[in-house]
PDB file of C-alpha atoms in Angstrom:
ATOM      1  CA  MET A   1     -28.515  59.315  50.449  1.00 72.00           C
ATOM      2  CA  SER A   2     -28.568  63.096  50.434  1.00 90.00           C
ATOM      3  CA  LYS A   3     -25.938  65.031  52.314  1.00 96.00           C
ATOM      4  CA  VAL A   4     -26.586  67.557  55.062  1.00 97.00           C
ATOM      5  CA  LYS A   5     -25.339  70.926  53.835  1.00 98.00           C
ATOM      6  CA  VAL A   6     -24.114  73.403  56.452  1.00 98.00           C
ATOM      7  CA  LEU A   7     -22.981  76.977  55.760  1.00 99.00           C
ATOM      8  CA  PHE A   8     -21.232  79.113  58.397  1.00 99.00           C
ATOM      9  CA  VAL A   9     -21.465  82.895  57.962  1.00 99.00           C
ATOM     10  CA  CYS A  10     -19.638  85.867  59.499  1.00 99.00           C
ATOM     11  CA  LEU A  11     -18.890  89.397  58.269  1.00 98.00           C
ATOM     12  CA  GLY A  12     -15.687  89.039  56.238  1.00 97.00           C
ATOM     13  CA  ASN A  13     -15.215  85.260  55.968  1.00 98.00           C
ATOM     14  CA  ILE A  14     -11.623  85.455  57.210  1.00 98.00           C
ATOM     15  CA  CYS A  15     -11.901  84.799  60.972  1.00 98.00           C
ATOM     16  CA  ARG A  16     -14.958  83.215  62.559  1.00 99.00           C
ATOM     17  CA  SER A  17     -16.785  81.431  59.742  1.00 99.00           C
ATOM     18  CA  PRO A  18     -13.743  79.725  58.160  1.00 99.00           C
ATOM     19  CA  LEU A  19     -12.700  78.649  61.657  1.00 99.00           C
ATOM     20  CA  ALA A  20     -16.187  77.242  62.296  1.00 99.00           C
ATOM     21  CA  GLU A  21     -16.016  75.449  58.940  1.00 99.00           C
ATOM     22  CA  GLY A  22     -12.640  73.901  59.807  1.00 99.00           C
ATOM     23  CA  VAL A  23     -13.577  72.931  63.363  1.00 99.00           C
ATOM     24  CA  PHE A  24     -16.883  71.416  62.256  1.00 99.00           C
ATOM     25  CA  LYS A  25     -15.239  69.476  59.402  1.00 99.00           C
ATOM     26  CA  LYS A  26     -12.743  68.001  61.858  1.00 99.00           C
ATOM     27  CA  LYS A  27     -15.499  66.943  64.263  1.00 99.00           C
ATOM     28  CA  VAL A  28     -17.528  65.390  61.439  1.00 98.00           C
ATOM     29  CA  GLU A  29     -14.446  63.480  60.225  1.00 98.00           C
ATOM     30  CA  GLU A  30     -13.669  62.254  63.744  1.00 98.00           C
ATOM     31  CA  LYS A  31     -17.217  60.814  63.955  1.00 97.00           C
ATOM     32  CA  GLY A  32     -16.757  59.076  60.594  1.00 97.00           C
ATOM     33  CA  LEU A  33     -19.514  61.171  59.012  1.00 98.00           C
ATOM     34  CA  ALA A  34     -17.555  63.150  56.398  1.00 97.00           C
ATOM     35  CA  ASP A  35     -19.464  61.474  53.561  1.00 97.00           C
ATOM     36  CA  ARG A  36     -22.776  62.688  55.061  1.00 97.00           C
ATOM     37  CA  PHE A  37     -21.984  66.427  55.038  1.00 98.00           C
ATOM     38  CA  VAL A  38     -21.155  69.355  52.771  1.00 98.00           C
ATOM     39  CA  ILE A  39     -19.591  72.145  54.854  1.00 99.00           C
ATOM     40  CA  ASP A  40     -18.628  75.642  53.713  1.00 99.00           C
ATOM     41  CA  SER A  41     -18.399  79.224  54.942  1.00 99.00           C
ATOM     42  CA  CYS A  42     -18.865  82.730  53.594  1.00 99.00           C
ATOM     43  CA  GLY A  43     -19.208  86.363  54.644  1.00 99.00           C
ATOM     44  CA  THR A  44     -22.021  88.863  54.427  1.00 98.00           C
ATOM     45  CA  SER A  45     -19.636  91.515  53.068  1.00 97.00           C
ATOM     46  CA  ASN A  46     -17.507  91.578  49.938  1.00 96.00           C
ATOM     47  CA  TYR A  47     -14.382  92.788  51.786  1.00 94.00           C
ATOM     48  CA  HIS A  48     -12.289  89.629  51.441  1.00 96.00           C
ATOM     49  CA  ILE A  49     -13.547  87.714  48.411  1.00 96.00           C
ATOM     50  CA  GLY A  50     -10.861  85.294  47.217  1.00 96.00           C
ATOM     51  CA  GLU A  51      -8.633  85.832  50.260  1.00 97.00           C
ATOM     52  CA  GLN A  52      -7.270  83.238  52.652  1.00 97.00           C
ATOM     53  CA  PRO A  53      -8.360  83.381  56.309  1.00 98.00           C
ATOM     54  CA  ASP A  54      -6.635  85.932  58.560  1.00 97.00           C
ATOM     55  CA  ARG A  55      -3.118  84.740  59.472  1.00 96.00           C
ATOM     56  CA  ARG A  56      -4.009  84.844  63.180  1.00 97.00           C
ATOM     57  CA  THR A  57      -7.001  82.586  62.558  1.00 98.00           C
ATOM     58  CA  ILE A  58      -4.835  80.137  60.598  1.00 98.00           C
ATOM     59  CA  LYS A  59      -2.201  80.146  63.346  1.00 97.00           C
ATOM     60  CA  ASN A  60      -4.735  79.634  66.125  1.00 97.00           C
ATOM     61  CA  ALA A  61      -6.463  76.853  64.214  1.00 98.00           C
ATOM     62  CA  LEU A  62      -3.165  75.021  63.675  1.00 98.00           C
ATOM     63  CA  VAL A  63      -2.244  75.337  67.365  1.00 97.00           C
ATOM     64  CA  ASN A  64      -5.569  73.633  68.093  1.00 98.00           C
ATOM     65  CA  GLY A  65      -5.097  70.893  65.486  1.00 98.00           C
ATOM     66  CA  VAL A  66      -7.368  72.311  62.776  1.00 98.00           C
ATOM     67  CA  ARG A  67      -6.242  72.963  59.212  1.00 96.00           C
ATOM     68  CA  LEU A  68      -8.015  75.666  57.231  1.00 97.00           C
ATOM     69  CA  ASN A  69      -8.262  75.486  53.460  1.00 93.00           C
ATOM     70  CA  HIS A  70     -10.633  78.214  52.375  1.00 94.00           C
ATOM     71  CA  GLN A  71     -10.958  81.227  50.103  1.00 96.00           C
ATOM     72  CA  GLY A  72     -13.345  83.980  51.116  1.00 97.00           C
ATOM     73  CA  ARG A  73     -16.633  84.412  49.342  1.00 98.00           C
ATOM     74  CA  GLN A  74     -19.772  86.462  49.871  1.00 99.00           C
ATOM     75  CA  PHE A  75     -23.167  85.090  50.898  1.00 98.00           C
ATOM     76  CA  ALA A  76     -25.593  84.900  47.976  1.00 98.00           C
ATOM     77  CA  VAL A  77     -29.354  84.374  47.752  1.00 96.00           C
ATOM     78  CA  GLN A  78     -28.604  81.051  46.020  1.00 96.00           C
ATOM     79  CA  ASP A  79     -27.159  79.803  49.334  1.00 97.00           C
ATOM     80  CA  PHE A  80     -30.728  79.477  50.644  1.00 96.00           C
ATOM     81  CA  ASN A  81     -31.265  76.807  47.971  1.00 94.00           C
ATOM     82  CA  ASP A  82     -27.844  75.202  48.273  1.00 96.00           C
ATOM     83  CA  TYR A  83     -27.659  74.714  52.076  1.00 97.00           C
ATOM     84  CA  ASP A  84     -29.918  73.042  54.621  1.00 96.00           C
ATOM     85  CA  TYR A  85     -28.538  74.859  57.665  1.00 97.00           C
ATOM     86  CA  ILE A  86     -27.222  78.423  57.627  1.00 98.00           C
ATOM     87  CA  VAL A  87     -25.360  79.275  60.833  1.00 98.00           C
ATOM     88  CA  ALA A  88     -24.506  82.924  61.557  1.00 98.00           C
ATOM     89  CA  MET A  89     -21.799  83.992  63.985  1.00 98.00           C
ATOM     90  CA  ASP A  90     -23.688  86.993  65.358  1.00 98.00           C
ATOM     91  CA  ALA A  91     -27.032  88.789  65.303  1.00 96.00           C
ATOM     92  CA  SER A  92     -25.819  91.357  62.769  1.00 98.00           C
ATOM     93  CA  ASN A  93     -24.796  88.613  60.323  1.00 98.00           C
ATOM     94  CA  ARG A  94     -28.150  86.940  60.879  1.00 97.00           C
ATOM     95  CA  ARG A  95     -30.040  90.183  60.086  1.00 97.00           C
ATOM     96  CA  ASP A  96     -28.021  90.655  56.891  1.00 98.00           C
ATOM     97  CA  ILE A  97     -28.818  87.085  55.805  1.00 98.00           C
ATOM     98  CA  GLU A  98     -32.509  87.388  56.716  1.00 96.00           C
ATOM     99  CA  TYR A  99     -32.717  90.577  54.638  1.00 95.00           C
ATOM    100  CA  LEU A 100     -31.814  88.528  51.535  1.00 95.00           C
ATOM    101  CA  ARG A 101     -34.191  85.651  52.300  1.00 93.00           C
ATOM    102  CA  PRO A 102     -36.660  84.954  49.483  1.00 91.00           C
ATOM    103  CA  VAL A 103     -40.287  85.332  50.576  1.00 88.00           C
ATOM    104  CA  ASP A 104     -41.059  81.663  49.933  1.00 85.00           C
ATOM    105  CA  CYS A 105     -38.026  80.354  51.832  1.00 87.00           C
ATOM    106  CA  ILE A 106     -38.858  78.764  55.172  1.00 83.00           C
ATOM    107  CA  LYS A 107     -35.334  77.758  56.175  1.00 82.00           C
ATOM    108  CA  LYS A 108     -34.237  78.975  59.550  1.00 86.00           C
ATOM    109  CA  VAL A 109     -31.016  80.906  60.035  1.00 93.00           C
ATOM    110  CA  TRP A 110     -29.372  79.771  63.258  1.00 96.00           C
ATOM    111  CA  LEU A 111     -26.918  81.522  65.542  1.00 96.00           C
ATOM    112  CA  MET A 112     -23.783  79.486  66.259  1.00 97.00           C
ATOM    113  CA  ARG A 113     -24.115  79.965  69.994  1.00 96.00           C
ATOM    114  CA  ASN A 114     -27.613  78.471  69.982  1.00 94.00           C
ATOM    115  CA  PHE A 115     -25.694  75.194  70.126  1.00 95.00           C
ATOM    116  CA  ASP A 116     -23.446  75.804  73.149  1.00 93.00           C
ATOM    117  CA  ASN A 117     -24.272  75.761  76.844  1.00 85.00           C
ATOM    118  CA  SER A 118     -24.314  79.540  77.303  1.00 80.00           C
ATOM    119  CA  GLY A 119     -27.936  80.029  76.449  1.00 66.00           C
ATOM    120  CA  LEU A 120     -29.615  81.355  73.343  1.00 68.00           C
ATOM    121  CA  ASN A 121     -28.952  84.431  71.232  1.00 71.00           C
ATOM    122  CA  LYS A 122     -25.362  85.167  72.171  1.00 92.00           C
ATOM    123  CA  ASP A 123     -22.819  86.265  69.577  1.00 96.00           C
ATOM    124  CA  VAL A 124     -19.473  84.747  68.693  1.00 97.00           C
ATOM    125  CA  PRO A 125     -17.296  87.868  69.150  1.00 96.00           C
ATOM    126  CA  ASP A 126     -15.284  89.098  66.179  1.00 96.00           C
ATOM    127  CA  PRO A 127     -11.573  88.813  67.076  1.00 96.00           C
ATOM    128  CA  TYR A 128     -10.333  90.819  64.072  1.00 93.00           C
ATOM    129  CA  TYR A 129      -9.442  94.039  65.910  1.00 90.00           C
ATOM    130  CA  GLY A 130      -8.380  92.365  69.151  1.00 84.00           C
ATOM    131  CA  GLY A 131      -5.249  90.602  70.295  1.00 84.00           C
ATOM    132  CA  GLU A 132      -4.123  86.991  70.050  1.00 83.00           C
ATOM    133  CA  ASN A 133      -6.120  85.988  73.150  1.00 87.00           C
ATOM    134  CA  GLY A 134      -9.333  86.891  71.359  1.00 94.00           C
ATOM    135  CA  PHE A 135      -8.637  84.273  68.713  1.00 97.00           C
ATOM    136  CA  GLN A 136      -8.291  81.544  71.334  1.00 96.00           C
ATOM    137  CA  GLU A 137     -11.503  82.690  73.029  1.00 95.00           C
ATOM    138  CA  VAL A 138     -13.307  82.497  69.690  1.00 97.00           C
ATOM    139  CA  PHE A 139     -11.823  79.057  69.023  1.00 98.00           C
ATOM    140  CA  ASP A 140     -13.102  77.808  72.387  1.00 96.00           C
ATOM    141  CA  ILE A 141     -16.600  79.184  71.756  1.00 96.00           C
ATOM    142  CA  ILE A 142     -16.748  77.724  68.251  1.00 98.00           C
ATOM    143  CA  ASP A 143     -15.363  74.378  69.425  1.00 98.00           C
ATOM    144  CA  GLU A 144     -18.070  74.018  72.081  1.00 97.00           C
ATOM    145  CA  SER A 145     -20.807  75.271  69.768  1.00 98.00           C
ATOM    146  CA  ALA A 146     -19.699  72.880  67.004  1.00 98.00           C
ATOM    147  CA  ASP A 147     -20.100  69.938  69.397  1.00 98.00           C
ATOM    148  CA  GLY A 148     -23.663  71.007  70.111  1.00 97.00           C
ATOM    149  CA  LEU A 149     -24.412  71.625  66.449  1.00 98.00           C
ATOM    150  CA  LEU A 150     -23.128  68.199  65.449  1.00 98.00           C
ATOM    151  CA  THR A 151     -25.189  66.502  68.170  1.00 98.00           C
ATOM    152  CA  PHE A 152     -28.258  68.433  66.988  1.00 97.00           C
ATOM    153  CA  LEU A 153     -27.696  67.510  63.325  1.00 97.00           C
ATOM    154  CA  ILE A 154     -27.097  63.840  64.115  1.00 97.00           C
ATOM    155  CA  GLU A 155     -30.393  63.728  66.031  1.00 96.00           C
ATOM    156  CA  GLU A 156     -32.278  65.863  63.503  1.00 92.00           C
ATOM    157  CA  ASN A 157     -31.127  63.765  60.534  1.00 91.00           C
ATOM    158  CA  ARG A 158     -31.189  60.413  62.369  1.00 88.00           C
ATOM    159  CA  PHE A 159     -27.634  59.290  61.606  1.00 83.00           C
TER     160      PHE A 159
END
């Protein structure tokens, strides 16, 4: 049985996308579906390659019961071949990914908030330059969106 491969993408791969990766992994594990998924994250920029997530992201994740174990990496054209679902945190990330899309690639790049109850085409805000409260707001958005994404993928892949 092939695994469903999901890639979360933000700008630097130190705040939003590693958090989405960790939250989604936890939800998949809680449903007993860990063996059905490959889950990773990356950034559109090369700012933080090889770095751990931002300390505030790690702290906020732990407070909410999520452990992060990730080293930053940059999105690559090969990711279109390696992943079934590419989920961007905001419209700017999505544009950067779409710019790299091979002409023959028909895979859709999703926005994370397409899977929450707020309506389509909203961004997950970048908490990097904000205060601690921004990290909790982002966690809450990602947590809700991850529920919707998992429901969608379960239905789409008939688990």
